[in-house]
Structures are given as structure tokens and as C-alpha cells.
């Protein structure tokens, strides 16, 4: 196992010794069941009948006219729970059930992974605890309420900046003492092996469907595929469908916060350096002494100082490029897109849309782009209202 889980020089597992048997147990179960006919039958039925796969590929006509080229949206926001996160939680939750585990724990930032885990915990009748930074509890209270309604216990984490990094720290501490009956349902394509591989695997339907749907609708592959990147689960899911198509550009969009000229952002791949965090070697935001820096982003789901190790590898090899957009651009695009397409996009997903707006006049009119609309924006209404209250706007 020690040689597995590497993406070039990135990935691996750097964890306390007590967690190694638990990670090896999950890896063995994943390898045993990933192609098991009964497991696949159960998972595919859940994807189709419970979550709502396949999701459509939607031609955003008015938005396309605005930016000057064709934009398709992969509508992961239409899934049960309102985000792509349900793909992974159904997969890992079913894996936990096949392993005989009775309890789930998870970390969450924007609350979408916590909500998706709470949904699966209720579906399978498993006791569920969600660790969430206190700052995120305050700014994503709608999702907190939903998680509680579904029967999950939400545990606010007061340490650090009260965001996703601190929630992961606390979840790992808890798991160390409860590995016998508890499955840690990791939310993003990061962390120690085997999680980056497992999360990518359960998110691959996004890319597989998008590739086929684009061929059917446009008659050819897209010129570029873009998605937001925090930990990077939705981006690696859609990128996976196009990795072997070198003519398709892959663009990951990070949270630029107040701007890359400040320290108030979470653009890890754009400005970070290589180190180890939460069990994996990858790009991090850290100071000259290796201490993890505080981050800032209007989107709680991107507010993380690390990134999945496969994204670090794609950056190093040049197969994907990574850019950033600032909070103000995100807000501008949130209003523009909502009123043009009748869709409230999650602030996470709006980062990718904002980058497309920035390409106006720069790309040929025959360009075809796919953006992964990873989540619904209902959860972000209070944040948007806080920054740009409608009562103060000219309607």
C-alpha cells in the first residue's frame, strides 16, 4: 500500500500509526467491492433512482451570448441534496455498509458534503456526526439546519479559523479513537491514501456523462472544461472524462478572495508551495516556516489551504492549468448569471462562471466550453445579501 496512492511526487499517506490499519481496511474494501456486481448494482440504482443521475448538459444560451462563445453547464446542482457531493457520499456510504460499519463521521465546509453525508446516514440508518468549523456553521446555517433535521449531530469546531481545515483536524482526531465501528466519509479528493482515489472514482460519472453528452449535443468534444477548485472533488470528477483528450483544455478556478496580492485568498495551486497537510503531500498555503496560513474566500466550500494531490500532479505536468477569481468578480457573476439563466449557482461554482466571463472577447466565437455547475446557490443567499443587500441595489 505504501507505494500506492501517489500522483507523481504527490499524495501518499502521512498519518498517525493508529490510523494506518483503518486506511488499509478501507483500501482493501474499496478494491474488493468497486467492481463487485452486487455493489455496482446497488450503487447504480442509488445514483439513478435516489440521486437523479444522469444530470443534463444544458446549453446556457443567454449566458453564451453574453460571453461570446458556447457554454454548456453540467447540472450537478439538480442532484438530490443540491450538489455533486451526493455521488461520493452514496459510494462511500454503501462501502461502509458493505464493510459492516455502523457509524459515519464527516467534515464539511459549505455544508454540502455534511448535508450529503447526513442524507446517506438517514438512508442507511447509521449514526452520523458532522464536524464543521464554527465560522462555517454561522455562514451556512441553512445547511446546518437541514443536517439536524436529517438526524445528524453537527459538532462546531472552535479552533483555528473555524473553517474546513479545522473541521478536518477535529474529525481525524475523533476517528483515531473510534476506528472500530466508524467510517470516516471524506468529502474531497484530498487527504491520505486511499481517499483521493476513492473520491475521484465516485465522482467520475460527471466527466463520463459530460463527454458523451457533448458529443451528442455539439457533435464534437469541447475546447475547454472548467470547474472550481477548493479540495477539488467536482473538478477532478469532470476532468477525469477528458484527461485522455489532449485537445481539451482543463481549467481549475480557485478562490482569489481579496486578491492574490494580499494574503486573503485560498488560491493554493496559483501561489502555494509543496508540503504535507491532512495526510497528503500536495500544494499548500504556508509561511516560510511551514505554518499553514489563514485563508479567505466568499465561498465556504473553497476556503481551504490545501488541494487534492491529483490536481497538484496535473499542474506539475501541465495537463491542467489553474487560475483564480476574486470575491467581487464572483458576486458580479452571481447576479449576472442568475438573471440571465434563471439559475442560482452556488458561490463555489460561480468561480468557474466568473472566469468564463473574464474570457469575453478573448476566445473565438466557435469555442465550446463546459462548466461544472457543482451546486445550488440557495445556501449562499445570506452571504450574498450580506455583501450586496438587494435593498441597497438598483433593481
Short mmCIF file of C-alpha atoms in Angstrom, two decimals:
data_model
loop_
_atom_site.label_atom_id
_atom_site.label_comp_id
_atom_site.label_asym_id
_atom_site.label_seq_id
_atom_site.Cartn_x
_atom_site.Cartn_y
_atom_site.Cartn_z
CA UNK A 1 0.00 0.00 0.00
CA UNK A 2 2.83 2.38 0.80
CA UNK A 3 3.77 2.65 -2.89
CA UNK A 4 0.14 3.29 -3.91
CA UNK A 5 -1.84 6.44 -3.80
CA UNK A 6 0.83 8.58 -5.42
CA UNK A 7 0.29 11.04 -8.23
CA UNK A 8 3.88 11.60 -9.28
CA UNK A 9 5.54 13.06 -6.17
CA UNK A 10 2.18 13.97 -4.58
CA UNK A 11 -0.29 12.12 -2.38
CA UNK A 12 0.70 9.22 -0.15
CA UNK A 13 -0.34 8.99 3.45
CA UNK A 14 1.28 10.80 6.33
CA UNK A 15 -0.86 9.89 9.32
CA UNK A 16 -0.54 8.70 12.93
CA UNK A 17 0.31 4.99 13.14
CA UNK A 18 -3.06 4.22 14.74
CA UNK A 19 -4.87 5.23 11.53
CA UNK A 20 -2.85 3.06 9.15
CA UNK A 21 -4.84 -0.18 9.76
CA UNK A 22 -8.11 1.75 9.26
CA UNK A 23 -6.89 3.20 5.95
CA UNK A 24 -5.65 -0.20 4.82
CA UNK A 25 -9.03 -1.71 5.72
CA UNK A 26 -10.83 0.91 3.59
CA UNK A 27 -8.43 0.42 0.69
CA UNK A 28 -8.91 -3.36 0.77
CA UNK A 29 -12.70 -3.00 0.87
CA UNK A 30 -12.66 -0.49 -1.99
CA UNK A 31 -10.55 -2.82 -4.15
CA UNK A 32 -12.84 -5.76 -3.25
CA UNK A 33 -16.17 -4.08 -3.96
CA UNK A 34 -15.51 -1.42 -6.63
CA UNK A 35 -16.18 -3.96 -9.43
CA UNK A 36 -18.36 -6.34 -7.41
CA UNK A 37 -21.61 -6.94 -9.38
CA UNK A 38 -23.85 -6.62 -6.32
CA UNK A 39 -22.12 -3.42 -5.16
CA UNK A 40 -22.35 -1.90 -8.65
CA UNK A 41 -26.00 -2.88 -8.97
CA UNK A 42 -26.80 -1.23 -5.63
CA UNK A 43 -24.75 1.88 -6.37
CA UNK A 44 -26.13 2.39 -9.87
CA UNK A 45 -29.69 2.04 -8.56
CA UNK A 46 -28.97 4.69 -5.92
CA UNK A 47 -27.38 7.02 -8.49
CA UNK A 48 -30.35 6.68 -10.83
CA UNK A 49 -33.42 6.31 -8.62
CA UNK A 50 -32.34 8.19 -5.49
CA UNK A 51 -29.82 10.85 -6.55
CA UNK A 52 -31.13 11.60 -10.06
CA UNK A 53 -28.31 10.64 -12.42
CA UNK A 54 -27.58 11.24 -15.22
CA UNK A 55 -27.67 15.00 -14.84
CA UNK A 56 -28.31 17.02 -18.02
CA UNK A 57 -25.81 19.02 -20.04
CA UNK A 58 -27.56 22.34 -20.51
CA UNK A 59 -26.80 24.92 -23.21
CA UNK A 60 -26.82 28.27 -21.39
CA UNK A 61 -27.91 30.33 -24.40
CA UNK A 62 -28.21 33.83 -22.91
CA UNK A 63 -25.00 33.45 -20.90
CA UNK A 64 -23.29 32.19 -24.08
CA UNK A 65 -24.42 35.31 -25.93
CA UNK A 66 -23.03 37.45 -23.11
CA UNK A 67 -19.53 35.90 -23.16
CA UNK A 68 -19.42 35.41 -26.96
CA UNK A 69 -18.95 31.64 -27.20
CA UNK A 70 -20.93 28.49 -26.43
CA UNK A 71 -21.22 27.47 -22.78
CA UNK A 72 -22.72 24.20 -21.61
CA UNK A 73 -23.41 23.53 -17.93
CA UNK A 74 -23.12 20.12 -16.33
CA UNK A 75 -26.09 20.35 -13.97
CA UNK A 76 -24.84 18.65 -10.80
CA UNK A 77 -26.93 21.21 -8.90
CA UNK A 78 -30.01 19.17 -9.89
CA UNK A 79 -28.93 16.14 -7.85
CA UNK A 80 -30.66 15.21 -4.58
CA UNK A 81 -29.18 17.46 -1.91
CA UNK A 82 -28.33 20.17 -4.45
CA UNK A 83 -24.70 19.33 -5.19
CA UNK A 84 -22.29 16.80 -6.68
CA UNK A 85 -21.35 15.69 -3.17
CA UNK A 86 -24.09 13.02 -3.14
CA UNK A 87 -22.17 10.97 -5.77
CA UNK A 88 -19.32 10.41 -3.33
CA UNK A 89 -21.37 10.01 -0.14
CA UNK A 90 -23.60 7.34 -1.72
CA UNK A 91 -20.47 5.49 -2.88
CA UNK A 92 -18.58 5.71 0.40
CA UNK A 93 -21.72 5.20 2.49
CA UNK A 94 -22.51 2.00 0.58
CA UNK A 95 -18.89 0.91 1.00
CA UNK A 96 -19.16 1.49 4.76
CA UNK A 97 -22.32 -0.60 4.82
CA UNK A 98 -20.66 -3.45 2.92
CA UNK A 99 -17.79 -3.25 5.46
CA UNK A 100 -20.22 -3.62 8.36
CA UNK A 101 -19.59 -0.18 9.85
CA UNK A 102 -22.48 1.30 11.83
CA UNK A 103 -21.42 4.94 12.27
CA UNK A 104 -20.37 7.74 9.91
CA UNK A 105 -18.35 10.86 10.53
CA UNK A 106 -17.55 13.62 8.06
CA UNK A 107 -16.10 17.11 7.81
CA UNK A 108 -17.73 19.91 5.90
CA UNK A 109 -17.05 23.48 4.80
CA UNK A 110 -20.02 24.91 2.91
CA UNK A 111 -22.20 22.21 4.39
CA UNK A 112 -22.90 20.42 1.11
CA UNK A 113 -20.75 17.41 1.98
CA UNK A 114 -22.17 17.40 5.51
CA UNK A 115 -25.69 17.52 4.13
CA UNK A 116 -24.96 14.73 1.63
CA UNK A 117 -23.46 12.61 4.43
CA UNK A 118 -26.48 13.28 6.67
CA UNK A 119 -28.74 12.17 3.79
CA UNK A 120 -26.83 8.91 3.41
CA UNK A 121 -26.72 8.37 7.18
CA UNK A 122 -30.51 8.67 7.32
CA UNK A 123 -30.95 6.49 4.22
CA UNK A 124 -28.83 3.67 5.68
CA UNK A 125 -29.89 4.16 9.33
CA UNK A 126 -26.36 4.98 10.50
CA UNK A 127 -25.45 7.28 13.40
CA UNK A 128 -23.81 10.35 11.83
CA UNK A 129 -21.61 13.11 13.23
CA UNK A 130 -20.61 16.14 11.13
CA UNK A 131 -17.59 18.25 12.13
CA UNK A 132 -17.89 21.84 10.91
CA UNK A 133 -15.86 24.95 11.66
CA UNK A 134 -17.67 27.48 13.84
CA UNK A 135 -17.24 30.20 11.20
CA UNK A 136 -18.86 27.97 8.59
CA UNK A 137 -21.66 27.00 10.98
CA UNK A 138 -22.53 30.69 11.21
CA UNK A 139 -22.36 31.44 7.47
CA UNK A 140 -24.04 28.22 6.27
CA UNK A 141 -26.81 27.91 8.85
CA UNK A 142 -29.40 26.67 6.31
CA UNK A 143 -27.37 23.54 5.64
CA UNK A 144 -26.72 23.10 9.38
CA UNK A 145 -30.46 23.09 9.99
CA UNK A 146 -31.02 20.56 7.20
CA UNK A 147 -28.35 18.23 8.62
CA UNK A 148 -30.01 18.31 12.04
CA UNK A 149 -33.44 17.66 10.52
CA UNK A 150 -31.99 14.55 8.88
CA UNK A 151 -30.82 13.29 12.27
CA UNK A 152 -27.11 14.10 12.12
CA UNK A 153 -25.21 15.62 15.02
CA UNK A 154 -23.37 18.79 13.95
CA UNK A 155 -20.24 19.44 16.02
CA UNK A 156 -18.95 23.05 15.75
CA UNK A 157 -15.15 23.29 15.79
CA UNK A 158 -13.97 26.44 17.53
CA UNK A 159 -10.21 26.16 16.95
CA UNK A 160 -8.17 27.93 14.27
CA UNK A 161 -10.20 29.98 11.84
CA UNK A 162 -13.29 27.82 12.31
CA UNK A 163 -13.26 26.64 8.69
CA UNK A 164 -12.77 23.40 6.76
CA UNK A 165 -9.13 22.87 7.76
CA UNK A 166 -10.08 22.88 11.44
CA UNK A 167 -13.07 20.60 10.83
CA UNK A 168 -10.80 18.01 9.17
CA UNK A 169 -8.31 18.24 12.04
CA UNK A 170 -11.04 17.51 14.58
CA UNK A 171 -12.63 14.72 12.52
CA UNK A 172 -9.26 12.97 12.21
CA UNK A 173 -8.73 13.25 15.99
CA UNK A 174 -12.16 11.75 16.65
CA UNK A 175 -11.62 8.94 14.13
CA UNK A 176 -8.34 7.99 15.79
CA UNK A 177 -10.29 6.97 18.91
CA UNK A 178 -13.26 5.35 17.12
CA UNK A 179 -11.89 3.41 14.16
CA UNK A 180 -13.51 0.11 15.14
CA UNK A 181 -17.12 0.97 14.28
CA UNK A 182 -16.82 4.32 12.50
CA UNK A 183 -16.24 5.08 8.81
CA UNK A 184 -14.72 8.49 8.02
CA UNK A 185 -16.61 9.62 4.92
CA UNK A 186 -14.05 12.04 3.45
CA UNK A 187 -15.54 14.77 1.29
CA UNK A 188 -12.93 15.88 -1.18
CA UNK A 189 -10.29 14.34 -3.42
CA UNK A 190 -7.63 15.04 -0.82
CA UNK A 191 -6.38 13.61 2.46
CA UNK A 192 -4.40 10.39 2.88
CA UNK A 193 -4.49 7.46 0.50
CA UNK A 194 -6.89 5.89 -0.44
CA UNK A 195 -9.31 8.86 -0.20
CA UNK A 196 -8.12 10.85 -3.27
CA UNK A 197 -8.55 7.71 -5.41
CA UNK A 198 -11.89 6.75 -3.85
CA UNK A 199 -13.45 10.22 -4.14
CA UNK A 200 -12.29 10.59 -7.72
CA UNK A 201 -13.75 7.16 -8.55
CA UNK A 202 -17.20 8.03 -7.19
CA UNK A 203 -17.15 11.43 -8.97
CA UNK A 204 -16.12 10.05 -12.36
CA UNK A 205 -19.74 9.80 -13.64
CA UNK A 206 -19.68 13.60 -14.01
CA UNK A 207 -16.92 13.54 -16.62
CA UNK A 208 -18.08 10.35 -18.29
CA UNK A 209 -21.59 11.72 -18.83
CA UNK A 210 -20.39 15.21 -19.86
CA UNK A 211 -18.09 13.82 -22.55
CA UNK A 212 -20.82 11.66 -24.09
CA UNK A 213 -23.47 14.37 -23.84
CA UNK A 214 -21.23 16.95 -25.54
CA UNK A 215 -20.60 14.57 -28.43
CA UNK A 216 -24.36 14.06 -28.76
CA UNK A 217 -25.36 17.73 -28.48
CA UNK A 218 -22.46 19.56 -30.16
CA UNK A 219 -21.13 16.80 -32.41
CA UNK A 220 -17.62 17.17 -31.00
CA UNK A 221 -15.64 17.45 -27.82
CA UNK A 222 -15.46 20.81 -26.02
CA UNK A 223 -12.47 23.10 -26.39
CA UNK A 224 -12.26 23.61 -22.65
CA UNK A 225 -13.70 22.26 -19.41
CA UNK A 226 -13.68 24.37 -16.29
CA UNK A 227 -14.65 23.88 -12.64
CA UNK A 228 -13.99 25.48 -9.29
CA UNK A 229 -11.24 24.04 -7.09
CA UNK A 230 -11.10 24.00 -3.31
CA UNK A 231 -10.14 20.48 -2.36
CA UNK A 232 -11.06 19.67 -5.93
CA UNK A 233 -13.63 16.83 -5.96
CA UNK A 234 -16.03 18.27 -8.54
CA UNK A 235 -13.15 19.39 -10.77
CA UNK A 236 -11.40 16.01 -10.71
CA UNK A 237 -14.75 14.37 -11.42
CA UNK A 238 -15.39 16.28 -14.62
CA UNK A 239 -11.70 16.46 -15.64
CA UNK A 240 -11.49 12.66 -15.44
CA UNK A 241 -13.70 12.32 -18.51
CA UNK A 242 -11.30 14.37 -20.65
CA UNK A 243 -7.81 13.54 -19.34
CA UNK A 244 -7.09 11.41 -22.42
CA UNK A 245 -8.27 14.12 -24.82
CA UNK A 246 -5.23 16.43 -25.06
CA UNK A 247 -7.08 18.88 -27.31
CA UNK A 248 -9.48 19.69 -24.43
CA UNK A 249 -8.12 22.38 -22.11
CA UNK A 250 -8.76 21.76 -18.40
CA UNK A 251 -9.02 24.91 -16.26
CA UNK A 252 -9.44 24.84 -12.48
CA UNK A 253 -10.57 28.07 -10.82
CA UNK A 254 -9.50 28.83 -7.25
CA UNK A 255 -10.81 31.36 -4.76
CA UNK A 256 -8.91 34.61 -5.21
CA UNK A 257 -10.62 36.23 -2.21
CA UNK A 258 -9.41 39.83 -1.84
CA UNK A 259 -6.74 39.31 -4.50
CA UNK A 260 -3.51 37.38 -4.90
CA UNK A 261 -1.53 40.49 -3.96
CA UNK A 262 -2.90 40.02 -0.41
CA UNK A 263 -2.81 37.00 1.90
CA UNK A 264 -6.63 36.94 1.95
CA UNK A 265 -7.33 34.22 -0.59
CA UNK A 266 -7.26 30.43 -0.94
CA UNK A 267 -5.53 30.12 -4.33
CA UNK A 268 -3.36 27.18 -3.33
CA UNK A 269 -2.22 25.99 -6.75
CA UNK A 270 -1.69 29.54 -8.03
CA UNK A 271 0.51 30.72 -5.17
CA UNK A 272 1.23 27.80 -2.81
CA UNK A 273 4.27 25.64 -2.14
CA UNK A 274 4.65 21.90 -1.60
CA UNK A 275 4.19 20.44 1.87
CA UNK A 276 2.17 17.94 3.89
CA UNK A 277 -1.32 18.55 5.30
CA UNK A 278 -4.09 16.17 6.37
CA UNK A 279 -2.11 13.11 5.39
CA UNK A 280 -1.04 14.03 1.84
CA UNK A 281 1.88 15.76 0.09
CA UNK A 282 0.49 18.48 -2.09
CA UNK A 283 0.43 22.24 -2.67
CA UNK A 284 -0.37 24.28 0.43
CA UNK A 285 -0.66 27.86 1.58
CA UNK A 286 2.08 28.09 4.19
CA UNK A 287 4.54 30.62 5.50
CA UNK A 288 8.33 30.43 5.32
CA UNK A 289 8.34 28.33 8.50
CA UNK A 290 5.89 25.78 7.10
CA UNK A 291 2.98 27.03 9.20
CA UNK A 292 -0.39 26.84 7.45
CA UNK A 293 -1.71 30.29 6.56
CA UNK A 294 -5.21 31.50 7.26
CA UNK A 295 -7.38 31.70 4.16
CA UNK A 296 -10.26 33.84 2.94
CA UNK A 297 -12.92 33.26 0.34
CA UNK A 298 -16.54 34.33 -0.04
CA UNK A 299 -17.31 30.69 -0.74
CA UNK A 300 -17.03 28.42 2.31
CA UNK A 301 -16.58 25.35 0.13
CA UNK A 302 -13.33 26.67 -1.37
CA UNK A 303 -11.93 28.11 1.86
CA UNK A 304 -9.15 25.54 2.35
CA UNK A 305 -5.32 25.94 2.36
CA UNK A 306 -4.63 22.64 0.56
CA UNK A 307 -5.77 20.81 -2.57
CA UNK A 308 -6.18 17.23 -3.74
CA UNK A 309 -2.83 15.68 -4.78
CA UNK A 310 -4.01 14.72 -8.28
CA UNK A 311 -4.58 18.39 -9.02
CA UNK A 312 -1.01 19.12 -7.87
CA UNK A 313 0.16 16.47 -10.35
CA UNK A 314 -1.97 17.87 -13.19
CA UNK A 315 -0.48 21.30 -12.52
CA UNK A 316 3.08 19.97 -12.49
CA UNK A 317 2.60 18.02 -15.72
CA UNK A 318 0.81 20.89 -17.44
CA UNK A 319 -2.28 18.81 -18.25
CA UNK A 320 -4.45 21.30 -16.38
CA UNK A 321 -3.94 24.95 -15.55
CA UNK A 322 -5.17 26.76 -12.50
CA UNK A 323 -6.34 30.34 -12.22
CA UNK A 324 -8.23 32.41 -9.66
CA UNK A 325 -11.04 34.94 -9.50
CA UNK A 326 -11.76 37.41 -6.71
CA UNK A 327 -14.81 37.68 -4.46
CA UNK A 328 -16.10 40.80 -6.23
CA UNK A 329 -15.97 39.10 -9.65
CA UNK A 330 -17.88 36.18 -8.15
CA UNK A 331 -20.62 38.44 -6.83
CA UNK A 332 -20.88 40.28 -10.16
CA UNK A 333 -21.28 36.96 -11.97
CA UNK A 334 -23.73 35.57 -9.42
CA UNK A 335 -26.19 38.38 -10.21
CA UNK A 336 -25.47 38.34 -13.97
CA UNK A 337 -25.90 34.59 -14.33
CA UNK A 338 -28.96 34.31 -12.06
CA UNK A 339 -30.86 36.88 -14.07
CA UNK A 340 -29.77 35.53 -17.47
CA UNK A 341 -30.39 31.84 -16.91
CA UNK A 342 -32.92 31.66 -14.05
CA UNK A 343 -30.48 29.53 -12.04
CA UNK A 344 -28.96 30.48 -8.66
CA UNK A 345 -25.46 28.99 -8.82
CA UNK A 346 -23.51 28.05 -5.70
CA UNK A 347 -20.80 30.60 -4.99
CA UNK A 348 -18.28 27.78 -5.43
CA UNK A 349 -19.49 27.06 -8.98
CA UNK A 350 -19.75 30.79 -9.71
CA UNK A 351 -15.95 30.98 -9.61
CA UNK A 352 -15.80 28.92 -12.83
CA UNK A 353 -18.56 31.04 -14.41
CA UNK A 354 -16.72 34.24 -13.44
CA UNK A 355 -13.59 33.01 -15.19
CA UNK A 356 -15.67 32.39 -18.32
CA UNK A 357 -16.95 35.98 -18.12
CA UNK A 358 -13.33 37.12 -17.99
CA UNK A 359 -12.71 35.30 -21.32
CA UNK A 360 -15.22 37.54 -23.13
CA UNK A 361 -13.55 38.81 -26.30
CA UNK A 362 -10.53 36.56 -25.79
CA UNK A 363 -11.86 33.27 -27.16
CA UNK A 364 -13.06 32.60 -30.75
CA UNK A 365 -16.87 32.56 -31.21
CA UNK A 366 -16.82 28.87 -32.17
CA UNK A 367 -15.34 27.90 -28.79
CA UNK A 368 -17.30 25.31 -26.83
CA UNK A 369 -16.84 25.37 -23.06
CA UNK A 370 -18.30 23.15 -20.36
CA UNK A 371 -18.56 24.46 -16.79
CA UNK A 372 -19.39 22.10 -13.96
CA UNK A 373 -22.29 23.65 -12.03
CA UNK A 374 -21.38 21.72 -8.91
CA UNK A 375 -24.07 23.05 -6.58
CA UNK A 376 -27.18 25.12 -5.99
CA UNK A 377 -26.91 28.64 -4.61
CA UNK A 378 -29.83 28.63 -2.19
CA UNK A 379 -27.42 28.03 0.69
CA UNK A 380 -25.50 31.21 -0.19
CA UNK A 381 -28.35 33.71 -0.20
CA UNK A 382 -27.46 35.13 3.23
CA UNK A 383 -23.81 35.60 2.20
CA UNK A 384 -24.77 37.40 -1.00
CA UNK A 385 -27.27 39.54 0.86
CA UNK A 386 -24.62 40.41 3.47
CA UNK A 387 -22.16 41.63 0.84
CA UNK A 388 -24.65 43.18 -1.59
CA UNK A 389 -28.05 43.72 0.02
CA UNK A 390 -30.85 43.94 -2.51
CA UNK A 391 -32.36 46.87 -0.62
CA UNK A 392 -29.24 48.88 -1.44
CA UNK A 393 -29.16 47.85 -5.09
CA UNK A 394 -30.85 49.45 -8.05
CA UNK A 395 -33.28 46.74 -9.23
#
